[in-house]
Amino acid sequence: MVTMAFPWTRLGLRGARCFLGSSRATGGVSPLGDRLLGFGVGHPAKGRRGRFVTTIPPDVGGSEVDVASAGNLSMLQGNEVDNVHKNEVEEEDYEAEEELGLVKTQLLPSSASSFRSYVGHSETLQKLIQLGVDLWRVERKIPAANILLRLSLEKDVQPRLVLLQSFGVPEDRLGRVLTRNPYLLNPNLLEEKLQARVDFLLSRHFTRETVGRMIGAAPFLLSLSVQRLDNRLAFYQNELGLTPRQTRELTSRLPSLITASLAEVEEIMKTMMANLGFRRAELRALVMKVPRILLANRGRLIRTFDLLHNIIGIPHHLLAEHPQVFRTKLQRIRVRDAFLKSRGLANYDPAHPPSVSLERFAALPDEAFCQEIVGATVQEFLAFQKTI
């Protein structure tokens, strides 16, 4: 009688495969969709050592077991026999695996919370990493993550990369584009639709270089249908009273205006005119200089205007001419204005010189502000701040 001992804690599924009678070494890495594992061990009947050994010699006269002689084994009892086999298995594991071509491959999980379990088995994910795609950002978008795991590098990814580059997207921007909009790799999004959207922008006299730069800055641009692209360009042209050239200039400088929520943009426009008192022409001038003001936080915009107009006393037309001041921190405006007042220099109207340029007032670093505008040292400015 022959008794087989299986160290299950070390064997796992490979031991189970051997127990079912596999006598040949197999191996290989499966696709992500298949949960297959490579197996491979020796067969005890052929005199090889694998991940299991015989504990009692076969019933053949005069034969010896490869691990120990029958006489020696008969002298061991209980745990001593188990320890002999445990030590033998540990010593021979790597030797047997090398001899028999045993492949260690983990089963891929059917579900996971990150790409970590799949990266080592997917050429597609590896290629995306090389391009600079931040997979940790993509995996937060569950539908997008599921799409990426099903993509073929040659059939799905490579052709789409070539298409994006043909649109004018530089190769070094592909990673950023696909990080922000991984849905561009969705095979269900036909190339014909993507091409039609680019062709529409070209028909509106955006250059190919400009279109590529716009896609790089606002990747969801390509997720909008031709009709929605047309509607959004028309919205800015009509609401602000822009010419077609001005509309192209505005949206090419800040492409995210096209993909932004039009309801939120419209709310900012209403706030600027109805609540803050800007005329349409002033709003147009302001937006053409600083387009990002249309994406500003409404509450912060109101607080900044209140400080500049109601407290400091800067009129609307000057704010429209120098809208950069709206992007300045409130504390910087408050402290610098107070310092200028302490020196009798707080005049911002160029019609009454000497005056301080609002643009330089907002943009200059402290050292240049003190030296070029106030005529003081940074130490004096810092000492003044302690008094207010």
PDB file of C-alpha atoms in Angstrom, residues 187-303:
ATOM      1  CA  PRO A 187     -14.496  50.851 -28.831  1.00  0.00           C
ATOM      2  CA  ASN A 188     -18.192  51.803 -28.909  1.00  0.00           C
ATOM      3  CA  LEU A 189     -17.152  55.402 -29.572  1.00  0.00           C
ATOM      4  CA  LEU A 190     -16.698  55.128 -33.321  1.00  0.00           C
ATOM      5  CA  GLU A 191     -13.771  56.810 -35.025  1.00  0.00           C
ATOM      6  CA  GLU A 192     -16.187  58.329 -37.534  1.00  0.00           C
ATOM      7  CA  LYS A 193     -17.905  60.284 -34.759  1.00  0.00           C
ATOM      8  CA  LEU A 194     -14.612  61.555 -33.363  1.00  0.00           C
ATOM      9  CA  GLN A 195     -13.491  62.575 -36.839  1.00  0.00           C
ATOM     10  CA  ALA A 196     -16.795  64.377 -37.465  1.00  0.00           C
ATOM     11  CA  ARG A 197     -16.325  66.467 -34.298  1.00  0.00           C
ATOM     12  CA  VAL A 198     -12.828  67.505 -35.298  1.00  0.00           C
ATOM     13  CA  ASP A 199     -13.995  68.266 -38.830  1.00  0.00           C
ATOM     14  CA  PHE A 200     -16.710  70.516 -37.375  1.00  0.00           C
ATOM     15  CA  LEU A 201     -14.166  72.588 -35.452  1.00  0.00           C
ATOM     16  CA  LEU A 202     -11.999  72.837 -38.546  1.00  0.00           C
ATOM     17  CA  SER A 203     -15.031  74.034 -40.490  1.00  0.00           C
ATOM     18  CA  ARG A 204     -15.417  76.825 -37.923  1.00  0.00           C
ATOM     19  CA  HIS A 205     -11.894  77.967 -38.858  1.00  0.00           C
ATOM     20  CA  PHE A 206     -10.039  76.557 -35.866  1.00  0.00           C
ATOM     21  CA  THR A 207      -6.624  75.424 -37.099  1.00  0.00           C
ATOM     22  CA  ARG A 208      -5.574  71.791 -36.704  1.00  0.00           C
ATOM     23  CA  GLU A 209      -2.847  72.857 -34.292  1.00  0.00           C
ATOM     24  CA  THR A 210      -5.393  74.786 -32.234  1.00  0.00           C
ATOM     25  CA  VAL A 211      -7.781  71.824 -32.210  1.00  0.00           C
ATOM     26  CA  GLY A 212      -5.014  69.527 -30.962  1.00  0.00           C
ATOM     27  CA  ARG A 213      -4.143  71.981 -28.215  1.00  0.00           C
ATOM     28  CA  MET A 214      -7.810  72.340 -27.257  1.00  0.00           C
ATOM     29  CA  ILE A 215      -8.219  68.559 -26.981  1.00  0.00           C
ATOM     30  CA  GLY A 216      -5.084  68.418 -24.841  1.00  0.00           C
ATOM     31  CA  ALA A 217      -6.462  71.091 -22.496  1.00  0.00           C
ATOM     32  CA  ALA A 218     -10.077  69.844 -22.444  1.00  0.00           C
ATOM     33  CA  PRO A 219     -10.176  66.137 -23.429  1.00  0.00           C
ATOM     34  CA  PHE A 220     -13.949  65.879 -22.936  1.00  0.00           C
ATOM     35  CA  LEU A 221     -14.288  68.145 -25.954  1.00  0.00           C
ATOM     36  CA  LEU A 222     -14.286  65.020 -28.124  1.00  0.00           C
ATOM     37  CA  SER A 223     -17.109  63.499 -26.066  1.00  0.00           C
ATOM     38  CA  LEU A 224     -19.509  66.231 -27.197  1.00  0.00           C
ATOM     39  CA  SER A 225     -21.604  65.676 -30.305  1.00  0.00           C
ATOM     40  CA  VAL A 226     -21.367  68.061 -33.237  1.00  0.00           C
ATOM     41  CA  GLN A 227     -24.727  69.558 -32.264  1.00  0.00           C
ATOM     42  CA  ARG A 228     -23.619  70.222 -28.690  1.00  0.00           C
ATOM     43  CA  LEU A 229     -20.343  71.760 -29.869  1.00  0.00           C
ATOM     44  CA  ASP A 230     -22.273  74.082 -32.164  1.00  0.00           C
ATOM     45  CA  ASN A 231     -24.743  75.027 -29.409  1.00  0.00           C
ATOM     46  CA  ARG A 232     -21.984  75.869 -26.940  1.00  0.00           C
ATOM     47  CA  LEU A 233     -20.053  78.043 -29.354  1.00  0.00           C
ATOM     48  CA  ALA A 234     -23.307  79.831 -30.206  1.00  0.00           C
ATOM     49  CA  PHE A 235     -24.036  80.349 -26.487  1.00  0.00           C
ATOM     50  CA  TYR A 236     -20.862  82.384 -25.887  1.00  0.00           C
ATOM     51  CA  GLN A 237     -21.234  84.289 -29.127  1.00  0.00           C
ATOM     52  CA  ASN A 238     -24.819  85.307 -28.379  1.00  0.00           C
ATOM     53  CA  GLU A 239     -24.614  85.924 -24.624  1.00  0.00           C
ATOM     54  CA  LEU A 240     -21.487  88.070 -24.822  1.00  0.00           C
ATOM     55  CA  GLY A 241     -22.143  89.635 -28.209  1.00  0.00           C
ATOM     56  CA  LEU A 242     -18.954  88.245 -29.739  1.00  0.00           C
ATOM     57  CA  THR A 243     -17.918  88.060 -33.350  1.00  0.00           C
ATOM     58  CA  PRO A 244     -16.997  84.614 -34.766  1.00  0.00           C
ATOM     59  CA  ARG A 245     -13.315  85.530 -34.498  1.00  0.00           C
ATOM     60  CA  GLN A 246     -13.724  86.585 -30.856  1.00  0.00           C
ATOM     61  CA  THR A 247     -15.598  83.361 -30.128  1.00  0.00           C
ATOM     62  CA  ARG A 248     -12.734  81.310 -31.555  1.00  0.00           C
ATOM     63  CA  GLU A 249     -10.217  83.360 -29.598  1.00  0.00           C
ATOM     64  CA  LEU A 250     -12.116  82.985 -26.327  1.00  0.00           C
ATOM     65  CA  THR A 251     -12.715  79.236 -26.565  1.00  0.00           C
ATOM     66  CA  SER A 252      -9.261  78.428 -27.904  1.00  0.00           C
ATOM     67  CA  ARG A 253      -7.639  80.289 -24.999  1.00  0.00           C
ATOM     68  CA  LEU A 254      -9.780  78.402 -22.473  1.00  0.00           C
ATOM     69  CA  PRO A 255     -11.240  75.245 -24.128  1.00  0.00           C
ATOM     70  CA  SER A 256     -12.763  74.109 -20.845  1.00  0.00           C
ATOM     71  CA  LEU A 257     -15.416  76.778 -21.412  1.00  0.00           C
ATOM     72  CA  ILE A 258     -16.867  74.475 -24.071  1.00  0.00           C
ATOM     73  CA  THR A 259     -17.046  71.478 -21.739  1.00  0.00           C
ATOM     74  CA  ALA A 260     -18.118  73.435 -18.643  1.00  0.00           C
ATOM     75  CA  SER A 261     -21.646  73.540 -17.279  1.00  0.00           C
ATOM     76  CA  LEU A 262     -23.415  76.256 -19.237  1.00  0.00           C
ATOM     77  CA  ALA A 263     -25.877  76.724 -16.392  1.00  0.00           C
ATOM     78  CA  GLU A 264     -23.025  77.665 -14.038  1.00  0.00           C
ATOM     79  CA  VAL A 265     -21.424  79.932 -16.625  1.00  0.00           C
ATOM     80  CA  GLU A 266     -24.746  81.658 -17.217  1.00  0.00           C
ATOM     81  CA  GLU A 267     -25.121  82.164 -13.457  1.00  0.00           C
ATOM     82  CA  ILE A 268     -21.750  83.928 -13.330  1.00  0.00           C
ATOM     83  CA  MET A 269     -22.747  86.161 -16.240  1.00  0.00           C
ATOM     84  CA  LYS A 270     -25.998  87.117 -14.508  1.00  0.00           C
ATOM     85  CA  THR A 271     -24.156  87.774 -11.266  1.00  0.00           C
ATOM     86  CA  MET A 272     -21.652  90.039 -13.002  1.00  0.00           C
ATOM     87  CA  MET A 273     -24.373  92.125 -14.663  1.00  0.00           C
ATOM     88  CA  ALA A 274     -27.352  91.972 -12.312  1.00  0.00           C
ATOM     89  CA  ASN A 275     -25.588  91.863  -8.936  1.00  0.00           C
ATOM     90  CA  LEU A 276     -22.244  93.535  -9.557  1.00  0.00           C
ATOM     91  CA  GLY A 277     -23.474  96.138 -12.026  1.00  0.00           C
ATOM     92  CA  PHE A 278     -21.247  95.489 -15.049  1.00  0.00           C
ATOM     93  CA  ARG A 279     -22.642  96.424 -18.432  1.00  0.00           C
ATOM     94  CA  ARG A 280     -22.564  93.869 -21.237  1.00  0.00           C
ATOM     95  CA  ALA A 281     -19.704  95.644 -23.009  1.00  0.00           C
ATOM     96  CA  GLU A 282     -17.682  95.743 -19.780  1.00  0.00           C
ATOM     97  CA  LEU A 283     -18.341  92.070 -19.148  1.00  0.00           C
ATOM     98  CA  ARG A 284     -17.243  91.259 -22.707  1.00  0.00           C
ATOM     99  CA  ALA A 285     -14.004  93.198 -22.289  1.00  0.00           C
ATOM    100  CA  LEU A 286     -13.377  91.592 -18.929  1.00  0.00           C
ATOM    101  CA  VAL A 287     -13.976  88.061 -20.212  1.00  0.00           C
ATOM    102  CA  MET A 288     -11.810  88.498 -23.313  1.00  0.00           C
ATOM    103  CA  LYS A 289      -8.868  89.440 -21.082  1.00  0.00           C
ATOM    104  CA  VAL A 290      -9.452  86.831 -18.357  1.00  0.00           C
ATOM    105  CA  PRO A 291     -11.724  84.048 -19.703  1.00  0.00           C
ATOM    106  CA  ARG A 292     -11.361  82.012 -16.532  1.00  0.00           C
ATOM    107  CA  ILE A 293     -13.506  84.482 -14.634  1.00  0.00           C
ATOM    108  CA  LEU A 294     -16.537  82.731 -16.159  1.00  0.00           C
ATOM    109  CA  LEU A 295     -15.539  79.600 -14.203  1.00  0.00           C
ATOM    110  CA  ALA A 296     -14.909  81.455 -10.940  1.00  0.00           C
ATOM    111  CA  ASN A 297     -16.541  80.670  -7.633  1.00  0.00           C
ATOM    112  CA  ARG A 298     -19.571  82.930  -7.364  1.00  0.00           C
ATOM    113  CA  GLY A 299     -19.196  83.676  -3.648  1.00  0.00           C
ATOM    114  CA  ARG A 300     -15.518  84.550  -3.927  1.00  0.00           C
ATOM    115  CA  LEU A 301     -16.208  86.716  -6.965  1.00  0.00           C
ATOM    116  CA  ILE A 302     -18.788  88.737  -5.030  1.00  0.00           C
ATOM    117  CA  ARG A 303     -16.475  89.167  -2.023  1.00  0.00           C
TER     118      ARG A 303
END
